[in-house]
Coordinates of C-alpha atoms in Angstrom, one line a residue:
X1 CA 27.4 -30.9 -11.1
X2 CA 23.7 -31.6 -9.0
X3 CA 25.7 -31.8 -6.0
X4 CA 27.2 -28.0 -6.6
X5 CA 24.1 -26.7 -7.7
X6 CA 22.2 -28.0 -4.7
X7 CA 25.1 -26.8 -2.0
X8 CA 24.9 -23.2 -4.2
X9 CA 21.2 -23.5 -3.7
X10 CA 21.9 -23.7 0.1
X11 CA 24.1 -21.3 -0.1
X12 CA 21.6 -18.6 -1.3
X13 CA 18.6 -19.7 1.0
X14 CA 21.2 -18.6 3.9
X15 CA 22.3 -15.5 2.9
X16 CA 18.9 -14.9 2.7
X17 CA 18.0 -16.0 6.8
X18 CA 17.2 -12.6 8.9
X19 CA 20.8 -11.9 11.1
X20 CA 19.0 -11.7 14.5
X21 CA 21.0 -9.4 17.1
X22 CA 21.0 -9.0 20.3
X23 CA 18.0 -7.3 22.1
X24 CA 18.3 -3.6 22.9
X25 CA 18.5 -4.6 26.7
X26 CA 19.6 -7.7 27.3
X27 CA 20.3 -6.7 30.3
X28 CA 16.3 -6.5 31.6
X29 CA 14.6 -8.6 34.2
X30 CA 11.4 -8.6 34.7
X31 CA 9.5 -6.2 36.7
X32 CA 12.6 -3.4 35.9
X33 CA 11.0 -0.1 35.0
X34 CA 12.0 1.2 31.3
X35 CA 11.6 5.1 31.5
X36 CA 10.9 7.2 28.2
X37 CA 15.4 8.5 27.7
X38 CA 14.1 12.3 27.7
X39 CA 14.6 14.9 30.0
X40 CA 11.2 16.1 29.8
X41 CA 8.7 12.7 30.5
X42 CA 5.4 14.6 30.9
X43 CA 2.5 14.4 28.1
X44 CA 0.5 16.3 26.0
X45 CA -3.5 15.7 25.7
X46 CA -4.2 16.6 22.4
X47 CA -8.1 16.2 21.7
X48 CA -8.1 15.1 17.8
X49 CA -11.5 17.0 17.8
X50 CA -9.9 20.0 18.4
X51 CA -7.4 20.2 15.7
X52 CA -7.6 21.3 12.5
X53 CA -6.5 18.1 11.2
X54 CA -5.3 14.8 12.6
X55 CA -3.9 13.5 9.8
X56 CA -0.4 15.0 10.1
X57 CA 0.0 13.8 13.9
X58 CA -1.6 10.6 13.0
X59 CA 0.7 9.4 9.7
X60 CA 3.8 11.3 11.9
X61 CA 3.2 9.2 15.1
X62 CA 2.1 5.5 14.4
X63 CA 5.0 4.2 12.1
X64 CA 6.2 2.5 10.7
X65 CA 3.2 1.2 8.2
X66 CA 3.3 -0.6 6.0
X67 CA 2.5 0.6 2.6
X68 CA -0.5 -1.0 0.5
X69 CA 0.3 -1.0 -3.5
X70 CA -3.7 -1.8 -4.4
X71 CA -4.3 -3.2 -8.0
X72 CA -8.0 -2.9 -9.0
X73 CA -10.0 -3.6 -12.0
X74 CA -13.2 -2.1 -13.3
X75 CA -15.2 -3.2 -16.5
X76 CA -16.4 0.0 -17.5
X77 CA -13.3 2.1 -16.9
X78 CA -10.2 -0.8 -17.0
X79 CA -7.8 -0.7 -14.4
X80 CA -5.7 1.3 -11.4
X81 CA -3.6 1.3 -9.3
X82 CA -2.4 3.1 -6.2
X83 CA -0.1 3.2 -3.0
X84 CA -2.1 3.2 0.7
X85 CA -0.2 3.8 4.0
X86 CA -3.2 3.3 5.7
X87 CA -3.3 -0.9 5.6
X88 CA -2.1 -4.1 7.4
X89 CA -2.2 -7.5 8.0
X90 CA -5.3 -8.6 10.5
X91 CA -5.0 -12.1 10.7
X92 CA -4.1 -15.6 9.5
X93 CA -7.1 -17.9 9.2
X94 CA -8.4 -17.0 7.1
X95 CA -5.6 -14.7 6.4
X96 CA -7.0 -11.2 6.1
X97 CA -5.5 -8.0 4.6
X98 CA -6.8 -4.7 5.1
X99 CA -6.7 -0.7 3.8
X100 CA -8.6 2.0 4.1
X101 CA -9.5 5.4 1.7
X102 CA -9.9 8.6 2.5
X103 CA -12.6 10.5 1.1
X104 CA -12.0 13.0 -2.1
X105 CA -14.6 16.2 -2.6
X106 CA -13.4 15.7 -6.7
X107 CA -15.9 12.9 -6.8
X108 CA -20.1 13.4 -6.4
X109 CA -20.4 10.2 -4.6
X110 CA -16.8 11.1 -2.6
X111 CA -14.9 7.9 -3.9
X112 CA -11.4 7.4 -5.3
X113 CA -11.4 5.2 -8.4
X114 CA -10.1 2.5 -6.0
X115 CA -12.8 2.2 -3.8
X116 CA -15.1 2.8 -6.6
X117 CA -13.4 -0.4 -8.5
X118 CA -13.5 -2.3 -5.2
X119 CA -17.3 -1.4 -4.6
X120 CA -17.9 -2.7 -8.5
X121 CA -15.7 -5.9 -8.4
X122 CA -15.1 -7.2 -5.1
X123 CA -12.0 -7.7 -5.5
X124 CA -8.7 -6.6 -5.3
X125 CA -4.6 -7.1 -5.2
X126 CA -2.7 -6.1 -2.0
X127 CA 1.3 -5.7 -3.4
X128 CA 4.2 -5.0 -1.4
X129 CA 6.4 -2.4 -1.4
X130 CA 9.8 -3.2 -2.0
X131 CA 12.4 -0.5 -2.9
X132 CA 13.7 -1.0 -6.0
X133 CA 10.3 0.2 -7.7
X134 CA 9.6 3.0 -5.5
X135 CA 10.1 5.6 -8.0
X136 CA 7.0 3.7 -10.5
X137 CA 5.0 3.1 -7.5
X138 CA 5.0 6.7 -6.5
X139 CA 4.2 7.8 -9.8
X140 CA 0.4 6.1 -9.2
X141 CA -0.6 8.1 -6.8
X142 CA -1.8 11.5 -8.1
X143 CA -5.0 13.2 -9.9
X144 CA -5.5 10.5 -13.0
X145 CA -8.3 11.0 -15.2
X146 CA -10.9 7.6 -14.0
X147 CA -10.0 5.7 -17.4
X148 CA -6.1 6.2 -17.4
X149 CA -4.6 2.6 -16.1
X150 CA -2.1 3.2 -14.1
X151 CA 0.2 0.4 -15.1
X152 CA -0.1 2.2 -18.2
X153 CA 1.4 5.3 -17.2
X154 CA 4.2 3.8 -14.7
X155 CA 5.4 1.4 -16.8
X156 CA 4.8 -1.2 -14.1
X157 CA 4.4 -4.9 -15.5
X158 CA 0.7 -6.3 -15.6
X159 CA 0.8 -10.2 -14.5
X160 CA -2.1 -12.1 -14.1
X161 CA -3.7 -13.2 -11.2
X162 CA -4.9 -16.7 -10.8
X163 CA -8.7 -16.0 -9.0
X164 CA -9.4 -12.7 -9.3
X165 CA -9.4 -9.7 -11.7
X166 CA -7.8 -7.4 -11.1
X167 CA -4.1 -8.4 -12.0
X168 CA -0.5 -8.5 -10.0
X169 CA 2.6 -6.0 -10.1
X170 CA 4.7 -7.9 -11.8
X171 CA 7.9 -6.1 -9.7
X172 CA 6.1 -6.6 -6.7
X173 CA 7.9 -9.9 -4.5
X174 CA 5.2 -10.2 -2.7
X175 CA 1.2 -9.9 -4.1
X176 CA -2.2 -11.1 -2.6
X177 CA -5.1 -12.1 -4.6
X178 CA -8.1 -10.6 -2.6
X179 CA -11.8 -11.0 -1.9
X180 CA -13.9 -7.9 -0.1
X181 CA -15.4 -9.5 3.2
X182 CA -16.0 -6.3 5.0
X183 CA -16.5 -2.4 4.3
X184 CA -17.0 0.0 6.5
X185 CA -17.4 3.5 6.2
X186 CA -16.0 6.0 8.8
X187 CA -17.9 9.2 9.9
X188 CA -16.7 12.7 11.0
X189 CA -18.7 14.8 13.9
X190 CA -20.8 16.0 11.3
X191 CA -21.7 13.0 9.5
X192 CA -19.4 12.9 6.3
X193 CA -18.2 9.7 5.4
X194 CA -14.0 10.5 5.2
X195 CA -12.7 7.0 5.1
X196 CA -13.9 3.8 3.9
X197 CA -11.8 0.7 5.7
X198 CA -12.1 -2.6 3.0
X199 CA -11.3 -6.0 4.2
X200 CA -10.4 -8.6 2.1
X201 CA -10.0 -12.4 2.2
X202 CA -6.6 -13.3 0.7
X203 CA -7.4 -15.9 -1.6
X204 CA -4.0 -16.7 -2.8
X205 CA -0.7 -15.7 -2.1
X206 CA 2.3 -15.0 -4.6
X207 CA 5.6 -14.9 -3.7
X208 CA 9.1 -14.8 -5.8
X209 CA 11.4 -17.5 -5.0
X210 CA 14.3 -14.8 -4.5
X211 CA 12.9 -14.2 -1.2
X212 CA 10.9 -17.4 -0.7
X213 CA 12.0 -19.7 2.6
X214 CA 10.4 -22.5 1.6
X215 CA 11.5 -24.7 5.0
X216 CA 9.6 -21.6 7.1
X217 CA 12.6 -22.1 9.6
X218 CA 11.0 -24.1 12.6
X219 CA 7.7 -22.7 11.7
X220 CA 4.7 -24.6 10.2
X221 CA 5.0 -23.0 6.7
X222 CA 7.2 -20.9 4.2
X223 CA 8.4 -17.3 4.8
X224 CA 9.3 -14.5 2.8
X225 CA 12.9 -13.0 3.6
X226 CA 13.1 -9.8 5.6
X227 CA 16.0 -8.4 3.8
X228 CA 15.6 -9.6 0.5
X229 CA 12.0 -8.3 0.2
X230 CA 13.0 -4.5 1.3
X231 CA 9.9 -3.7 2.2
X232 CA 8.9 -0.1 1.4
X233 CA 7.1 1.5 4.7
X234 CA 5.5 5.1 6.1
X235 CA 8.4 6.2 8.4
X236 CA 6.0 9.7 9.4
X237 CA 5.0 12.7 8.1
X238 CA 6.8 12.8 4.8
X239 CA 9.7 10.4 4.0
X240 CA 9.1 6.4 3.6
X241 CA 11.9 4.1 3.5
X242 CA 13.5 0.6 4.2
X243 CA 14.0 -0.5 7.6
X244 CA 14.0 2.6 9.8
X245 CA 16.0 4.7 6.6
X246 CA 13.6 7.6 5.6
X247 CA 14.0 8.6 2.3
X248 CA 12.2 11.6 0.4
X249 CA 10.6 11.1 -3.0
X250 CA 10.2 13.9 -5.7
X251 CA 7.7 16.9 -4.2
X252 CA 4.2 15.9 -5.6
X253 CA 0.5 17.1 -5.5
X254 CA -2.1 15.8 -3.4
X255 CA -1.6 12.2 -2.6
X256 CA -3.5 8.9 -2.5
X257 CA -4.2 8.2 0.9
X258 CA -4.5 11.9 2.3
X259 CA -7.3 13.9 2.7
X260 CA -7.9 16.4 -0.4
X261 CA -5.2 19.4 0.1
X262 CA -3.1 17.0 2.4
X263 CA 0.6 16.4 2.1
X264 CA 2.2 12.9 2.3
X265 CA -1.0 10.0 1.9
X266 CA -0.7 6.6 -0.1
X267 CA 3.4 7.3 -0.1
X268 CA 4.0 9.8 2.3
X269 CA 5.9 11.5 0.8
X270 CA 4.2 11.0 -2.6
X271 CA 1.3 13.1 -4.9
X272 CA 2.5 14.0 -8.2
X273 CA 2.6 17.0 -10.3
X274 CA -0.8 17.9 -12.5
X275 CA -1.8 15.2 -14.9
X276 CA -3.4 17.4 -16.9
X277 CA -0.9 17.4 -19.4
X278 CA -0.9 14.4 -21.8
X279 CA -2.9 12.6 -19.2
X280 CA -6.2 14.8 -19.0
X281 CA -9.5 14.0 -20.1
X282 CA -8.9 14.3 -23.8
X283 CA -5.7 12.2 -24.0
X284 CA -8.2 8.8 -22.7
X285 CA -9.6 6.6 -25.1
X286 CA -13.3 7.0 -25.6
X287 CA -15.8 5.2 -23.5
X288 CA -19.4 5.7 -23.4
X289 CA -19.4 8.2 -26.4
X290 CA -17.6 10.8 -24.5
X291 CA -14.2 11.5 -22.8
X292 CA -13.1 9.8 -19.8
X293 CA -13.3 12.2 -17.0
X294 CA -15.4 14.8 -18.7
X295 CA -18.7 15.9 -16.7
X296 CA -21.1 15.9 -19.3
X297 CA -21.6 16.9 -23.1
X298 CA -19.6 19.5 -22.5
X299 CA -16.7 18.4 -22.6
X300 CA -15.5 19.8 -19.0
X301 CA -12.6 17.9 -17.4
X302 CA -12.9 17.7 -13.8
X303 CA -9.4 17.1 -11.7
X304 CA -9.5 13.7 -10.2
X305 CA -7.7 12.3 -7.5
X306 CA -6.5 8.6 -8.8
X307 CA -6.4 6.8 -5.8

């Protein structure tokens, strides 16, 4: 009986090895020219100053990203959590994670509740995207009320993390624990902050044994499995997907990682329709003696983006 359970054991660990094909010219030498396959092989300038807005071009052109599922925690107003195609991995000792937030004009002080959480705690959780909790993961990223948790409303699984706060996507295959080491606001012609870039020390790594290598091949360490994982990226402009497969989620409102009135942002393709019902200010538990989200004794609800 050990000896079938350890060859079934084997068995699994290499369906689960990346199939590594051929390269796309195995036919290249060195110092052969690889032209662009297009009739047409001339360029456009385009000054980013003199558009509109970058952002479509930008999201559109440098893909695929991968996409940042960001748990934070505040004291004062619990937790959230939201989707970021603006992110990567920056390096490996110490291993270092990074996203960035765009600015939102339904703030005063022009921060999403996860910078704002970030700026109070420190901290944070980086989760991957995988695609078989797309559908929950998209629903995070839309205009929240500042006290509604977003595991909460997605039905996502809270887990807790081992040194830090704020806790772990319990669907997600892949989280890590994070410590802010660097934030650094980013400035428009005129001055206006419009994206905050955050850092973070990753302070310990989780990672289901489903997709778990623990030999790491001939490497000096485990790896996670390509396949198994199914990574959830930004593919361009609007649809995210696995592996080069765009897919389109359900038409939303303003997203998390676009500029206020953008399309696409934290999921490309991703905002969600108004919160205001069931979700709005007067649907939050009460903190502070008044309604979450509500600009002063008055009672007024202001629309926040949740990001």
């Amino acid at each position: 009986l050990a000896g079938y359970a350890l060859a079934l054991l084997h068995a699994r660990r290499r369906r689960r090895r990346p199939v590594h094909g051929p390269p796309p010219h195995p036919g290249w030498t060195p110092g052969t020219k690889q032209p662009m396959p297009f009739p047409d092989r001339s360029h456009a300038a385009i000054d980013p100053k003199a558009l509109a807005s970058a952002y479509p071009l930008m999201i559109s052109s440098f893909v695929p990203r991968p996409i940042a599922f960001v748990s934070t925690w505040s004291d004062k107003y619990a937790g959230n959590l939201a989707p970021f195609s603006y992110a990567g991995c920056f390096g490996h000792d110490p291993p270092v994670v990074a996203f960035a937030v765009t600015a939102t004009s339904s703030r005063d002080d022009g921060r999403k509740d996860t910078l704002a959480n970030v700026d109070e705690s420190g901290e944070f959780v980086l989760n991957i995207m995988s695609d078989w909790y797309v559908e929950a993961a998209n629903h995070c990223c839309g205009a929240f009320e500042r006290c509604v948790d977003e595991f909460d409303a997605s039905g996502l699984t809270r887990m807790p993390s081992a040194l830090v706060a704020p806790p772990l996507v319990g669907e997600a295959a892949v989280s890590y624990e994070c410590r802010v080491v660097h934030r650094h606001e980013m400035k428009n012609a005129q001055g206006m902050v419009t994206s905050t870039l955050v850092l973070g020390e990753v302070v310990m790594i989780h990672v289901a044994h489903a997709v778990l290598e623990p030999e790491g091949a001939a490497r000096a360490g485990p790896l996670s499995g390509f396949q198994t994982l199914a990574r959830w990226r930004a593919l361009g402009a609007t649809p995210t997907g696995r592996s080069g497969t765009p897919s389109t989620c359900p038409a939303r409102t303003a997203a998390c990682g676009a500029p206020d009135g953008g399309s696409g942002g934290g999921l490309p393709c991703v905002g969600l329709p108004s919160r205001g019902a069931g979700l709005g200010g007067r649907a939050c538990a009460e903190r502070d003696g008044r309604a979450c989200g509500a600009s002063g004794p008055g009672g007024l609800a202001l629309p926040v983006l949740g990001a």
